[in-house]
mmCIF file of N, CA and C in Angstrom:
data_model
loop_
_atom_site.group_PDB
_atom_site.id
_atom_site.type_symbol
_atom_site.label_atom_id
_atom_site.label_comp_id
_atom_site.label_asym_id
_atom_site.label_seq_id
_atom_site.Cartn_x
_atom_site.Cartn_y
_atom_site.Cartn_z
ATOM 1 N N UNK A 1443 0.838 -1.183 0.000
ATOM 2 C CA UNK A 1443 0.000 0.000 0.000
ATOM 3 C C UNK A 1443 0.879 1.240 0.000
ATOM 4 N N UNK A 1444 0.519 2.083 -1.037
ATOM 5 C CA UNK A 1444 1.143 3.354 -0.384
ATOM 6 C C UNK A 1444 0.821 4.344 0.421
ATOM 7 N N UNK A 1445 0.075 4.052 1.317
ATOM 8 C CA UNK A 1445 -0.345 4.809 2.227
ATOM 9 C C UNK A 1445 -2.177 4.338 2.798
ATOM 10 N N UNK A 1446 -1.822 4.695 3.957
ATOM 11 C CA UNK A 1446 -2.661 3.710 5.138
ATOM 12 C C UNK A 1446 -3.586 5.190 5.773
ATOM 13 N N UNK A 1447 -4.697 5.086 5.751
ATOM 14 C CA UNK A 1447 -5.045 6.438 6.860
ATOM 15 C C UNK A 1447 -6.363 5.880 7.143
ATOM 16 N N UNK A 1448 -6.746 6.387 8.523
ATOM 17 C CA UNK A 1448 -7.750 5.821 9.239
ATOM 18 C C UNK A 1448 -8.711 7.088 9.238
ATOM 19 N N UNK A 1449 -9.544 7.265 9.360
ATOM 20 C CA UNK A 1449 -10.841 8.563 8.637
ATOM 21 C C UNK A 1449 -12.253 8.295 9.584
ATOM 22 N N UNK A 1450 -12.275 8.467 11.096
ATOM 23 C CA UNK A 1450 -13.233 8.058 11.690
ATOM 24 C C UNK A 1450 -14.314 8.910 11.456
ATOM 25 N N UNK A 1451 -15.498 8.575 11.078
ATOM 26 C CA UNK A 1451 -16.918 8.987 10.824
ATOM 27 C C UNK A 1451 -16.716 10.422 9.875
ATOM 28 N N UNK A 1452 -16.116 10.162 8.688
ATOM 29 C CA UNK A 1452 -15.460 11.426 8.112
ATOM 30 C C UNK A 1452 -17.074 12.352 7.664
ATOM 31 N N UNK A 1453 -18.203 11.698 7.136
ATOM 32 C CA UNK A 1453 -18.970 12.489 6.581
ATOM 33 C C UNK A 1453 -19.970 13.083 7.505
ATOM 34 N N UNK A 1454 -20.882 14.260 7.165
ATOM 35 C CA UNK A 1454 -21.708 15.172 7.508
ATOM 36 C C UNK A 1454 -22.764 14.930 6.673
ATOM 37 N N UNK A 1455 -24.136 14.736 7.156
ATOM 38 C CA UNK A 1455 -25.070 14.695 6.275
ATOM 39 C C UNK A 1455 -26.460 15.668 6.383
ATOM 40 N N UNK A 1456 -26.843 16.011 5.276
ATOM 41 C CA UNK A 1456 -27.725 16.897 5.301
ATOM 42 C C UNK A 1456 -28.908 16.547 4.690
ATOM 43 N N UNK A 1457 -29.980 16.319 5.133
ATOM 44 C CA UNK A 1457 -31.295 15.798 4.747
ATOM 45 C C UNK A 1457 -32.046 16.902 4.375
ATOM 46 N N UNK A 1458 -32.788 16.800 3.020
ATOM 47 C CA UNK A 1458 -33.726 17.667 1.901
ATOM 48 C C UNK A 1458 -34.902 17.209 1.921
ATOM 49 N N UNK A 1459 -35.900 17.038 2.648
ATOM 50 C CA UNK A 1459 -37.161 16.374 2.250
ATOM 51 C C UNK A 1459 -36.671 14.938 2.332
ATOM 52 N N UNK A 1460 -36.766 14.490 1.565
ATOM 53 C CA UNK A 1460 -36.777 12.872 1.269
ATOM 54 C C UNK A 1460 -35.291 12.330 0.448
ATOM 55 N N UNK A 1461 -34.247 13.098 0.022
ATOM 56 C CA UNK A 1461 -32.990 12.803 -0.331
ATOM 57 C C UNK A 1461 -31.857 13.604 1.141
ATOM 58 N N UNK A 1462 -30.758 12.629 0.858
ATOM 59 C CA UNK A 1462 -29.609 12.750 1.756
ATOM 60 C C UNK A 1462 -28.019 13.255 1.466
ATOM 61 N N UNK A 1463 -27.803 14.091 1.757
ATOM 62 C CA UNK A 1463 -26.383 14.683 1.325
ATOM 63 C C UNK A 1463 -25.273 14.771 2.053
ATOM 64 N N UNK A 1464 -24.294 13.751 1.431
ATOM 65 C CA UNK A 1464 -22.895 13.824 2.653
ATOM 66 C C UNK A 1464 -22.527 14.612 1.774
ATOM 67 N N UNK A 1465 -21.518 15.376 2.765
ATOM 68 C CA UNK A 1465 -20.042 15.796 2.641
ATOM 69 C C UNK A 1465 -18.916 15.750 3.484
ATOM 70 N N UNK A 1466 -17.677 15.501 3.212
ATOM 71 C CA UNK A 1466 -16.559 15.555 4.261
ATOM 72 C C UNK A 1466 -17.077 16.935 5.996
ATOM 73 N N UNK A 1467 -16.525 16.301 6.730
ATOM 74 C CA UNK A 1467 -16.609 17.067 7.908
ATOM 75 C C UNK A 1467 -15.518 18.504 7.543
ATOM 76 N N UNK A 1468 -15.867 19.329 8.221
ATOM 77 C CA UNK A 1468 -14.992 20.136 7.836
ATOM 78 C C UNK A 1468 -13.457 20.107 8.646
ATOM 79 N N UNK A 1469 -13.971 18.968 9.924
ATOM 80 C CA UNK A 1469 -12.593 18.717 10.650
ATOM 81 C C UNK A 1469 -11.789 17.810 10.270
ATOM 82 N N UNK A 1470 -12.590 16.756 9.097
ATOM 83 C CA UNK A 1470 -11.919 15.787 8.421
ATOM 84 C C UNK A 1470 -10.375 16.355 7.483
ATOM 85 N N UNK A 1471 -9.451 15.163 8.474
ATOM 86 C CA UNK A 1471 -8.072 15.889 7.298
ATOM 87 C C UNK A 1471 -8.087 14.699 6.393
ATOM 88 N N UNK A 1472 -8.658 14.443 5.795
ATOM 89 C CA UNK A 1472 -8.690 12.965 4.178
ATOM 90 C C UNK A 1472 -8.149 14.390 3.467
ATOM 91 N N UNK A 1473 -8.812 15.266 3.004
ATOM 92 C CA UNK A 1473 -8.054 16.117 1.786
ATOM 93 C C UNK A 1473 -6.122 15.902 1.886
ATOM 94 N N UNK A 1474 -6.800 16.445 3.022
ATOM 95 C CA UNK A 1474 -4.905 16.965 3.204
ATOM 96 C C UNK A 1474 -4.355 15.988 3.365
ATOM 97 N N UNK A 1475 -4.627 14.151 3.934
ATOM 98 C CA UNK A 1475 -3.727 13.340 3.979
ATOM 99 C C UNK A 1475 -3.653 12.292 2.894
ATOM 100 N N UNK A 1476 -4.623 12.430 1.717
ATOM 101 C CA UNK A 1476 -4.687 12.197 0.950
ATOM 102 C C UNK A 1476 -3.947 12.870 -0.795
ATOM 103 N N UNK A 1477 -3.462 13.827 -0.044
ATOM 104 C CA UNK A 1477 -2.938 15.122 -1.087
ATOM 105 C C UNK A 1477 -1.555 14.193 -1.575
ATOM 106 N N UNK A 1478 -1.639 14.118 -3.468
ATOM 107 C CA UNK A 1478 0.027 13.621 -3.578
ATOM 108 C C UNK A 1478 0.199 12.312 -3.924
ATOM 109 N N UNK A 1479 -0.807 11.532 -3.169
ATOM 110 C CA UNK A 1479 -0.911 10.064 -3.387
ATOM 111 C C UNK A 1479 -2.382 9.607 -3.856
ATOM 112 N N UNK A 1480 -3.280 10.582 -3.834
ATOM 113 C CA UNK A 1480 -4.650 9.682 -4.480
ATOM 114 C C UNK A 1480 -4.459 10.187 -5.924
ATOM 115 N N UNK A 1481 -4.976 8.733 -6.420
ATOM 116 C CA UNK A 1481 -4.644 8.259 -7.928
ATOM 117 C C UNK A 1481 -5.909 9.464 -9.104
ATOM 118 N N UNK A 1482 -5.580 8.850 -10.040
ATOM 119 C CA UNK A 1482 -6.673 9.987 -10.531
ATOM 120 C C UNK A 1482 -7.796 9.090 -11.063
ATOM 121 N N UNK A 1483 -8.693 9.190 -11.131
ATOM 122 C CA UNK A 1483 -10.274 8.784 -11.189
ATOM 123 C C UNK A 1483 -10.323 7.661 -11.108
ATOM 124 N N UNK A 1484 -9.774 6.904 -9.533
ATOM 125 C CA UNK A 1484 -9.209 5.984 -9.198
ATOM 126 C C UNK A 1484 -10.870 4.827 -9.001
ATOM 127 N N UNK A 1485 -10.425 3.613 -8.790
ATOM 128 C CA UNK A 1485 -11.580 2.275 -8.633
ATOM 129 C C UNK A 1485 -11.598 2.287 -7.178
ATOM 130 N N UNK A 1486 -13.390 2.804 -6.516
ATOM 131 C CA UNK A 1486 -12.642 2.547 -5.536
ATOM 132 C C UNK A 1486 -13.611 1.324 -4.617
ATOM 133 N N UNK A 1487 -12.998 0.599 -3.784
ATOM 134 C CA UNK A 1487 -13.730 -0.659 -3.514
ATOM 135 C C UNK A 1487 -13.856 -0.203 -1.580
ATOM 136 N N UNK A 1488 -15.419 -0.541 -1.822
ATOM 137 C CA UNK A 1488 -15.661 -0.574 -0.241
ATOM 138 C C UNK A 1488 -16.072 -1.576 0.232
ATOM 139 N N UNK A 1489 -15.471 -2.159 1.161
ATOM 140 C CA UNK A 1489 -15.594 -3.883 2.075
ATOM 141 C C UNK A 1489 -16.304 -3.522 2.900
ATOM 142 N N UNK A 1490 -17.680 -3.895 3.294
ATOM 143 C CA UNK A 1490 -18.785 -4.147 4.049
ATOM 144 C C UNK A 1490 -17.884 -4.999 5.322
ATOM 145 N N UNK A 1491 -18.716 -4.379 6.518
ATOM 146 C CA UNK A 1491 -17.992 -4.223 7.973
ATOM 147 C C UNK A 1491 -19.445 -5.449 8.309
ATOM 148 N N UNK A 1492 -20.559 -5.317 7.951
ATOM 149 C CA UNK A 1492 -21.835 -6.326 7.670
ATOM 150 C C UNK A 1492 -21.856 -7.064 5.873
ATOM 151 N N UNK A 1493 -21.504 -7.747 5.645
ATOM 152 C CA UNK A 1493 -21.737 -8.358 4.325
ATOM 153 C C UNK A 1493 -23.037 -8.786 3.967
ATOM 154 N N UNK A 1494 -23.787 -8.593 4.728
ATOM 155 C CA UNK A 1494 -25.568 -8.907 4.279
ATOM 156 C C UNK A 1494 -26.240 -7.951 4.374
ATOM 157 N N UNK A 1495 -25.921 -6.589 4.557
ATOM 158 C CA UNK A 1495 -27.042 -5.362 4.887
ATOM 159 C C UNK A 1495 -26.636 -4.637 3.680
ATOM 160 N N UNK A 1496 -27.037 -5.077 2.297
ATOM 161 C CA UNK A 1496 -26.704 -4.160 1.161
ATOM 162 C C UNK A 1496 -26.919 -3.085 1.121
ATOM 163 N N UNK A 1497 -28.168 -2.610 1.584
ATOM 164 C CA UNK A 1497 -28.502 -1.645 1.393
ATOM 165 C C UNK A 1497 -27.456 -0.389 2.576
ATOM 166 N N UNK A 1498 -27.195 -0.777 3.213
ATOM 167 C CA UNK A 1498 -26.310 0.041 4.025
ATOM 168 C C UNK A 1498 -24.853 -0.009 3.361
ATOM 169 N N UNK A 1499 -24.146 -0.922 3.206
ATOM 170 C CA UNK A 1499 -22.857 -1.046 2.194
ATOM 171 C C UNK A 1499 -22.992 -0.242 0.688
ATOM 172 N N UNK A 1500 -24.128 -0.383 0.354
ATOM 173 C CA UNK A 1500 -24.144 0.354 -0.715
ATOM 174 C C UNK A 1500 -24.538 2.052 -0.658
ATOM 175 N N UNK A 1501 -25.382 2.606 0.373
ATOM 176 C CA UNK A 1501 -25.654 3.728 0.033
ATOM 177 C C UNK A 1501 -24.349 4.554 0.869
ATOM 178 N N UNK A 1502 -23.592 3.808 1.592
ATOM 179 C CA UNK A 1502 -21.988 4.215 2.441
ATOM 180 C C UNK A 1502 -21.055 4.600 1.269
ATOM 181 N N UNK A 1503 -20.943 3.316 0.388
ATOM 182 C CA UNK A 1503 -20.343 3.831 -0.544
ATOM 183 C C UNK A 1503 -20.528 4.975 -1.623
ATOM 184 N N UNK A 1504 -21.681 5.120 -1.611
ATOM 185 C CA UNK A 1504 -21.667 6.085 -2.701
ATOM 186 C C UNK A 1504 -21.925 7.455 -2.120
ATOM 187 N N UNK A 1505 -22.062 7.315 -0.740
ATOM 188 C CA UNK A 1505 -22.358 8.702 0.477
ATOM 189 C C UNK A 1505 -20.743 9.091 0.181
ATOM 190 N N UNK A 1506 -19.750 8.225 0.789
ATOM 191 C CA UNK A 1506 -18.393 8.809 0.996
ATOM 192 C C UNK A 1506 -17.668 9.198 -0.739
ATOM 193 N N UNK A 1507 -18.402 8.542 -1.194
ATOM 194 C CA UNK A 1507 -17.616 9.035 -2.998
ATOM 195 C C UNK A 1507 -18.618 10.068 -3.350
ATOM 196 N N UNK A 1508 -19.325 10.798 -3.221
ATOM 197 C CA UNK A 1508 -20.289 11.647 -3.339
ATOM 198 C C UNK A 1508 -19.517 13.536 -2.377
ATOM 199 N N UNK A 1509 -19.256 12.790 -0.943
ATOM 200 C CA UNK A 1509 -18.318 13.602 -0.154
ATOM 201 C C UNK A 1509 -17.178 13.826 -0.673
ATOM 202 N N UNK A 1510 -16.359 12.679 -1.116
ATOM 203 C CA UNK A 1510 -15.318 12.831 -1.736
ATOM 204 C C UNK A 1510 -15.071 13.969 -2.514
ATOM 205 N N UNK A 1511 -15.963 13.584 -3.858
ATOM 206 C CA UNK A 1511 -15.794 14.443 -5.037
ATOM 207 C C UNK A 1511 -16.252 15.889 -4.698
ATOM 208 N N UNK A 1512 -17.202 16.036 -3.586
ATOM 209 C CA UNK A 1512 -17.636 17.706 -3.245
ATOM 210 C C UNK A 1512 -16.280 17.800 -2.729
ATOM 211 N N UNK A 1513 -15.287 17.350 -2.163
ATOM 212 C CA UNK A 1513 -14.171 17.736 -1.779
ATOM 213 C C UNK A 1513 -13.069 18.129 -2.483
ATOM 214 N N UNK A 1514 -13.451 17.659 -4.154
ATOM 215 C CA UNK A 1514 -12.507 17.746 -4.843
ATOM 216 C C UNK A 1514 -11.349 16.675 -4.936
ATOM 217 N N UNK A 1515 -11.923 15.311 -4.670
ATOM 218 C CA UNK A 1515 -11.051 14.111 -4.699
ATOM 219 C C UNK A 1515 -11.876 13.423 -4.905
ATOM 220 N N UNK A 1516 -11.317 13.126 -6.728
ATOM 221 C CA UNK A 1516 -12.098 12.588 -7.666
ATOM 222 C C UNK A 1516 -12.620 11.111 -7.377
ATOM 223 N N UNK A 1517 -13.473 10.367 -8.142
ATOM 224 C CA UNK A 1517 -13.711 8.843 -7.606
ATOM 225 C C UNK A 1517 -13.897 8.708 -8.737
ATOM 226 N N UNK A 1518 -13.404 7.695 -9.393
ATOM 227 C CA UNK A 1518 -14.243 7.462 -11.202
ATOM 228 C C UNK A 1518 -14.690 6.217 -11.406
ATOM 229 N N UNK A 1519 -14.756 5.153 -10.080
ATOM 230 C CA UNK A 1519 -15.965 4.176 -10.180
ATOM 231 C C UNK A 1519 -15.811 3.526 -8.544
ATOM 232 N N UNK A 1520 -17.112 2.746 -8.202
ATOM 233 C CA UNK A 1520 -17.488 2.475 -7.426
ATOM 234 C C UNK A 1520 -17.299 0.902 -7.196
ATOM 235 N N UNK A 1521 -16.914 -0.176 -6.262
ATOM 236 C CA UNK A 1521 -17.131 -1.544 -6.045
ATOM 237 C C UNK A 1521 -17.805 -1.613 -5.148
ATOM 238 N N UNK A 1522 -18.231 -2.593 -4.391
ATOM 239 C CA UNK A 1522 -18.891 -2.742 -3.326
ATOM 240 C C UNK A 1522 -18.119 -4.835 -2.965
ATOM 241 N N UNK A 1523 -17.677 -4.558 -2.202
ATOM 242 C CA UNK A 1523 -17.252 -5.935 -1.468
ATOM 243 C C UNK A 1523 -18.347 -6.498 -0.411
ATOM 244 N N UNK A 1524 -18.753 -7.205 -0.847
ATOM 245 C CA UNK A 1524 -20.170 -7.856 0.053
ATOM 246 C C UNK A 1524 -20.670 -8.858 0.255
ATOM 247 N N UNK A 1525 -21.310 -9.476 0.684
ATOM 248 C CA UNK A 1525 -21.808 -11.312 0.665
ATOM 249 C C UNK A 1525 -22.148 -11.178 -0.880
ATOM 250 N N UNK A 1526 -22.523 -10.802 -1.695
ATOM 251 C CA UNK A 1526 -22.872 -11.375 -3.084
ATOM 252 C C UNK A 1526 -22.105 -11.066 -4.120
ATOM 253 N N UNK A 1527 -20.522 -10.555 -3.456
ATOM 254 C CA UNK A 1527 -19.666 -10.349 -4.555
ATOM 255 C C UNK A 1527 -18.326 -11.152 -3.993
ATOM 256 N N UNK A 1528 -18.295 -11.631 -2.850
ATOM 257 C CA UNK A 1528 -17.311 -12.013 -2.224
ATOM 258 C C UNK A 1528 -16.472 -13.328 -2.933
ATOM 259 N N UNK A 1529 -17.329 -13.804 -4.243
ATOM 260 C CA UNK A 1529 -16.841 -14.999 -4.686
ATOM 261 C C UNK A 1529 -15.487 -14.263 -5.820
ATOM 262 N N UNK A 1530 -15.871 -12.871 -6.289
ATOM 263 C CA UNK A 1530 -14.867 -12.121 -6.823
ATOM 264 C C UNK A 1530 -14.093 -11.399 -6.239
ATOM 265 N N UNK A 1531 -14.229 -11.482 -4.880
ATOM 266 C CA UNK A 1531 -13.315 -10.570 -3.898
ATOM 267 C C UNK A 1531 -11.688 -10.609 -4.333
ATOM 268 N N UNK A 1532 -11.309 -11.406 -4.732
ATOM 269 C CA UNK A 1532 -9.321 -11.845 -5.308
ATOM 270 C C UNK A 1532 -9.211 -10.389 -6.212
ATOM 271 N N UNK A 1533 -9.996 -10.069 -7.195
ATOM 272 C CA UNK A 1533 -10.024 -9.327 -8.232
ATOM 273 C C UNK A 1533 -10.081 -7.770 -8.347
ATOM 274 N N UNK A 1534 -11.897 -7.842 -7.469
ATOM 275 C CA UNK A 1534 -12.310 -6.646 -6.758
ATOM 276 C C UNK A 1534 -10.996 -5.967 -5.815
ATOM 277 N N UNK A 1535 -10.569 -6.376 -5.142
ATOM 278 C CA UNK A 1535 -9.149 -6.256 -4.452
ATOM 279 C C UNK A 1535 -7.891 -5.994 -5.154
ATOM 280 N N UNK A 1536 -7.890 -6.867 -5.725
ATOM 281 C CA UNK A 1536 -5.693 -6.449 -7.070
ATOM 282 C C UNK A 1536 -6.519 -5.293 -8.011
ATOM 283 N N UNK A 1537 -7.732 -4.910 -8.322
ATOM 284 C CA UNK A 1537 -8.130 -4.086 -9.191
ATOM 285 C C UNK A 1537 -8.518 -2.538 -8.576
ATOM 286 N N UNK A 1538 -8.668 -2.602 -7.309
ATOM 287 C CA UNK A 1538 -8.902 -1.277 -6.335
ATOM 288 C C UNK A 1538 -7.620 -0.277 -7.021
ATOM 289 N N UNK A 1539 -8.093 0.645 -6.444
ATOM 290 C CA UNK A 1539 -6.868 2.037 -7.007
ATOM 291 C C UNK A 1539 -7.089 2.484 -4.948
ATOM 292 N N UNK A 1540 -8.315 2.421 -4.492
ATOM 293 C CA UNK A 1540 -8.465 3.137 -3.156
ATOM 294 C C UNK A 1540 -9.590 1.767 -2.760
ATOM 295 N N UNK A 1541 -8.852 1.423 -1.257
ATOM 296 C CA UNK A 1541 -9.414 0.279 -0.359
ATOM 297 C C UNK A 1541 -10.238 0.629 0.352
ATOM 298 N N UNK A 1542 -11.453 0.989 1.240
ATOM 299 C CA UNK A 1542 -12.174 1.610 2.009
ATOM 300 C C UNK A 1542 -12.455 0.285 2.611
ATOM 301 N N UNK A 1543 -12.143 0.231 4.461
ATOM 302 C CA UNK A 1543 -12.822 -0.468 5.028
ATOM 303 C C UNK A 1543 -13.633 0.074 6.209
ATOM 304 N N UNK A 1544 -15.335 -0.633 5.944
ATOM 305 C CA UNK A 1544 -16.240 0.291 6.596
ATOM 306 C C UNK A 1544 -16.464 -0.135 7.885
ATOM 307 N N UNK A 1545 -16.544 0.865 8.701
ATOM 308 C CA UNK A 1545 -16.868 0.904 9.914
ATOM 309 C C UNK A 1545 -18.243 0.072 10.526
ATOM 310 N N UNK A 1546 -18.306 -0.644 11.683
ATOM 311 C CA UNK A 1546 -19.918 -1.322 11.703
ATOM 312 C C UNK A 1546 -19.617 -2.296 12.592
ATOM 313 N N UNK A 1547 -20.338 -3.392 12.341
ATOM 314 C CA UNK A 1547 -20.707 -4.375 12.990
ATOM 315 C C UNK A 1547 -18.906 -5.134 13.481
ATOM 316 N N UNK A 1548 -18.361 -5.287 14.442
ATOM 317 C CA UNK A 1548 -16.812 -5.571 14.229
ATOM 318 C C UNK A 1548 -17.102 -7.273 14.597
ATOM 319 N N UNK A 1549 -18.003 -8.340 14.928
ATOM 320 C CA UNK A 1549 -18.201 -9.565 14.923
ATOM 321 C C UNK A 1549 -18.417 -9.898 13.530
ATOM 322 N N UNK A 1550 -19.027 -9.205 12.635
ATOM 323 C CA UNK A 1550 -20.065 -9.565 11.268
ATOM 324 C C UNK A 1550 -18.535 -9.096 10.528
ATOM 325 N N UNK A 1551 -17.956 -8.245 10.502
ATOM 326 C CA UNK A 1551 -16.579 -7.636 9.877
ATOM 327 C C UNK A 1551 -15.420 -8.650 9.965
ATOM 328 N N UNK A 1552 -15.630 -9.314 11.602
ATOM 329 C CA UNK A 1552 -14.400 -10.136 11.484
ATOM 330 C C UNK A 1552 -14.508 -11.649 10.939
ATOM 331 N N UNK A 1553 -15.581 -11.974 10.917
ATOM 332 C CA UNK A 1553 -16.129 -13.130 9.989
ATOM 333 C C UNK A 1553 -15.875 -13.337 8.841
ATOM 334 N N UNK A 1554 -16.355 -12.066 8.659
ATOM 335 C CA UNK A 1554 -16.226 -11.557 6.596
ATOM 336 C C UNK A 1554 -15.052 -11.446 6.553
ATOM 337 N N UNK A 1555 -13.682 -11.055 6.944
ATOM 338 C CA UNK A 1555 -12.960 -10.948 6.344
ATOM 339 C C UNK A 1555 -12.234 -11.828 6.904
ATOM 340 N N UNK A 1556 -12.304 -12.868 7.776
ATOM 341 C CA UNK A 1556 -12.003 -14.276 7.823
ATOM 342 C C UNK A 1556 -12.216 -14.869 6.517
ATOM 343 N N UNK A 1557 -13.163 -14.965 5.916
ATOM 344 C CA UNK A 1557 -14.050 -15.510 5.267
ATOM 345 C C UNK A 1557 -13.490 -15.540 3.709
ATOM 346 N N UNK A 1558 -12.916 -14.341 3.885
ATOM 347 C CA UNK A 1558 -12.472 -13.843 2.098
ATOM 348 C C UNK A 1558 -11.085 -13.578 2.254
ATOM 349 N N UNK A 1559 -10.704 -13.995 3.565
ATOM 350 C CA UNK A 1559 -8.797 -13.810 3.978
ATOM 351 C C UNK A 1559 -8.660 -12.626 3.411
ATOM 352 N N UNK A 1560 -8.840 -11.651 3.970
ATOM 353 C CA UNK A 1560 -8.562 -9.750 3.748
ATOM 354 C C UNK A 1560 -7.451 -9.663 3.776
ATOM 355 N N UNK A 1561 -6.493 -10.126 5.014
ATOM 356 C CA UNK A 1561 -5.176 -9.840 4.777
ATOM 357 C C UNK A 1561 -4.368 -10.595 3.798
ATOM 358 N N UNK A 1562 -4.536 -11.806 3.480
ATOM 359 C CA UNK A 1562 -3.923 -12.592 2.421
ATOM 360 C C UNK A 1562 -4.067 -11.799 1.189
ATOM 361 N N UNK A 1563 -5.348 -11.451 0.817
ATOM 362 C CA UNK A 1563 -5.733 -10.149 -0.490
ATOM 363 C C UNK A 1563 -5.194 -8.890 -0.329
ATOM 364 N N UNK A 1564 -5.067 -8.325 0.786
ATOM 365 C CA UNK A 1564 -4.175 -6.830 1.018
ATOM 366 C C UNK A 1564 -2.519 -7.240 0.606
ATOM 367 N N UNK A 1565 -2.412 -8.267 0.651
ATOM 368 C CA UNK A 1565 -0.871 -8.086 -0.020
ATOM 369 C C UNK A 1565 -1.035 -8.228 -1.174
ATOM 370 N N UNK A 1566 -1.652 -8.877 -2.097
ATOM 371 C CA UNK A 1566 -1.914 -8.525 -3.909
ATOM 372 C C UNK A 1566 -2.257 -7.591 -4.441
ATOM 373 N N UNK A 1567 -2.919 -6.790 -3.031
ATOM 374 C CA UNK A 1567 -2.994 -5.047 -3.727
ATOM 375 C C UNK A 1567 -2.328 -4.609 -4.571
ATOM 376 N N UNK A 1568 -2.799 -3.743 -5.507
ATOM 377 C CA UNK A 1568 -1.495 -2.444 -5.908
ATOM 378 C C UNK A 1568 -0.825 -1.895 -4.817
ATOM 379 N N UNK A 1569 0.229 -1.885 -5.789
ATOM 380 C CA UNK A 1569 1.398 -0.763 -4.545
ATOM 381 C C UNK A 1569 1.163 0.325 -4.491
ATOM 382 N N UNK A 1570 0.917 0.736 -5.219
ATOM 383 C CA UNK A 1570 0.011 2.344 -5.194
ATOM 384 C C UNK A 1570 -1.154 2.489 -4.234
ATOM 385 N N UNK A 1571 -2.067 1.447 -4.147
ATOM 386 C CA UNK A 1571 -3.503 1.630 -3.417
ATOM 387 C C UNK A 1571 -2.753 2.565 -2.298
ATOM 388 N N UNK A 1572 -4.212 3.110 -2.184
ATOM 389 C CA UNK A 1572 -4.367 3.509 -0.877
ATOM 390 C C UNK A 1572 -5.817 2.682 -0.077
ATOM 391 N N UNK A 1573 -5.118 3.058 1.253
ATOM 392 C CA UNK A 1573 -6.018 2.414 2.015
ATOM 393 C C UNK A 1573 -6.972 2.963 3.550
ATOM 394 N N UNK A 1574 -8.016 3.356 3.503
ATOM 395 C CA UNK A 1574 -9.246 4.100 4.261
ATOM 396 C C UNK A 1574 -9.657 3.565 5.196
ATOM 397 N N UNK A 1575 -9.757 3.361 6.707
ATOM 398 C CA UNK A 1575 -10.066 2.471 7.509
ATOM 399 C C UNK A 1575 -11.269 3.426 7.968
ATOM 400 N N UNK A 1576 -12.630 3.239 8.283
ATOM 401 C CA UNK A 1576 -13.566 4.228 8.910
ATOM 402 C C UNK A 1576 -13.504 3.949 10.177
ATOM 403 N N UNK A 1577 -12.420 3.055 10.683
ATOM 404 C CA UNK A 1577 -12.671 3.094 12.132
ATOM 405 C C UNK A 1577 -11.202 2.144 12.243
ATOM 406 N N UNK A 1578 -10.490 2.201 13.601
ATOM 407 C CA UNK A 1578 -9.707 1.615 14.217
ATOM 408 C C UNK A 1578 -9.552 -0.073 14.253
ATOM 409 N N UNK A 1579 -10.800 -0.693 14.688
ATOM 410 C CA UNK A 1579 -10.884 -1.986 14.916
ATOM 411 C C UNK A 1579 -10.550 -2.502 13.063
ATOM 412 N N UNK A 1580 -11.404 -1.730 12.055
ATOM 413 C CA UNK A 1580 -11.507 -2.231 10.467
ATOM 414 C C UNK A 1580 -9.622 -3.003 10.458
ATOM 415 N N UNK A 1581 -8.903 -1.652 10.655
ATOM 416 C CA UNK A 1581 -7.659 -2.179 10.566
ATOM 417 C C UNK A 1581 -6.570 -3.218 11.039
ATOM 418 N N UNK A 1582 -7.317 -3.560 12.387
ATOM 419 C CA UNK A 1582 -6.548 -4.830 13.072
ATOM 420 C C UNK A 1582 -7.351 -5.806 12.575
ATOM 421 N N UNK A 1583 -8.043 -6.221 12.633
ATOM 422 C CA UNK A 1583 -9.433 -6.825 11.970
ATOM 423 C C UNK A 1583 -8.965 -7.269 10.469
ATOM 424 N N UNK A 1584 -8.181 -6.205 9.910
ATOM 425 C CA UNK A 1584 -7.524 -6.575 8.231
ATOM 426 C C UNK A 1584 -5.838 -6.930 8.286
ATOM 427 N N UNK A 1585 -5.899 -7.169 9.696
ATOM 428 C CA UNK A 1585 -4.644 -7.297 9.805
ATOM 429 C C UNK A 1585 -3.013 -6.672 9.139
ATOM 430 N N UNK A 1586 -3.726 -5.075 9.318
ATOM 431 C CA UNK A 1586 -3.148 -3.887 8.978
ATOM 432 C C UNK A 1586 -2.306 -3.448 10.227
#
């Protein structure tokens, strides 16, 4: 990896009626520790902390790449690592440009990535990746 940063509860959300809007916190330093090393309209893959609550894995991911890009740190596609993709997890993983592991359930997290050997796949990474932990435990847990 070229670089490791941990990003606890980075987004702010703002509710419109019936739609939801993250953006980075304004105390969040991802800009600045991300400056130099994020790739350009990089793949980026988010590993479900719950692998069966799609609907939460999925609208996380596209909340924090949504924040992202209002931040001005581009995203130019989306994965989702989850119980119904986990049979491609080898791929989804060596093909990431940016790793995101999500914050949540840390019993259901450490299963799953028992399950799909996270750390055995974090070494086939790119050397370039970068890597997003939304919380402390994600990273021992990935055996980071």
């Amino acid at each position: 990896m070229k670089k490791t940063i941990v990003a606890v509860d980075p987004c702010d959300y703002e509710i419109r009626g019936l739609y939801r809007f993250a953006s980075l916190k304004p105390t969040c330093t991802l800009p600045e520790e991300v400056a130099g090393v994020w790739p350009e309209n990089p793949r980026l893959l988010m590993i479900a902390a719950d692998p069966d609550d799609d609907t939460f894995i999925e609208n996380l991911g596209m909340d924090f790449c949504s924040a992202l890009t209002k931040a001005d740190i581009p995203v130019g596609e989306l994965r989702i690592l989850q119980r119904e993709t986990e049979n491609v997890a080898k791929p989804l993983v060596e093909g990431a440009d940016v790793i995101v592991l999500a914050d949540g359930n840390d019993t259901k997290r450490q299963a799953f990535f028992e399950a799909i050997d996270l750390p055995a796949l974090l070494q086939n990474a790119k050397e370039d990746a970068v890597l997003i932990a939304l919380d402390e435990q994600a990273l021992a847990t990935a055996g980071c």
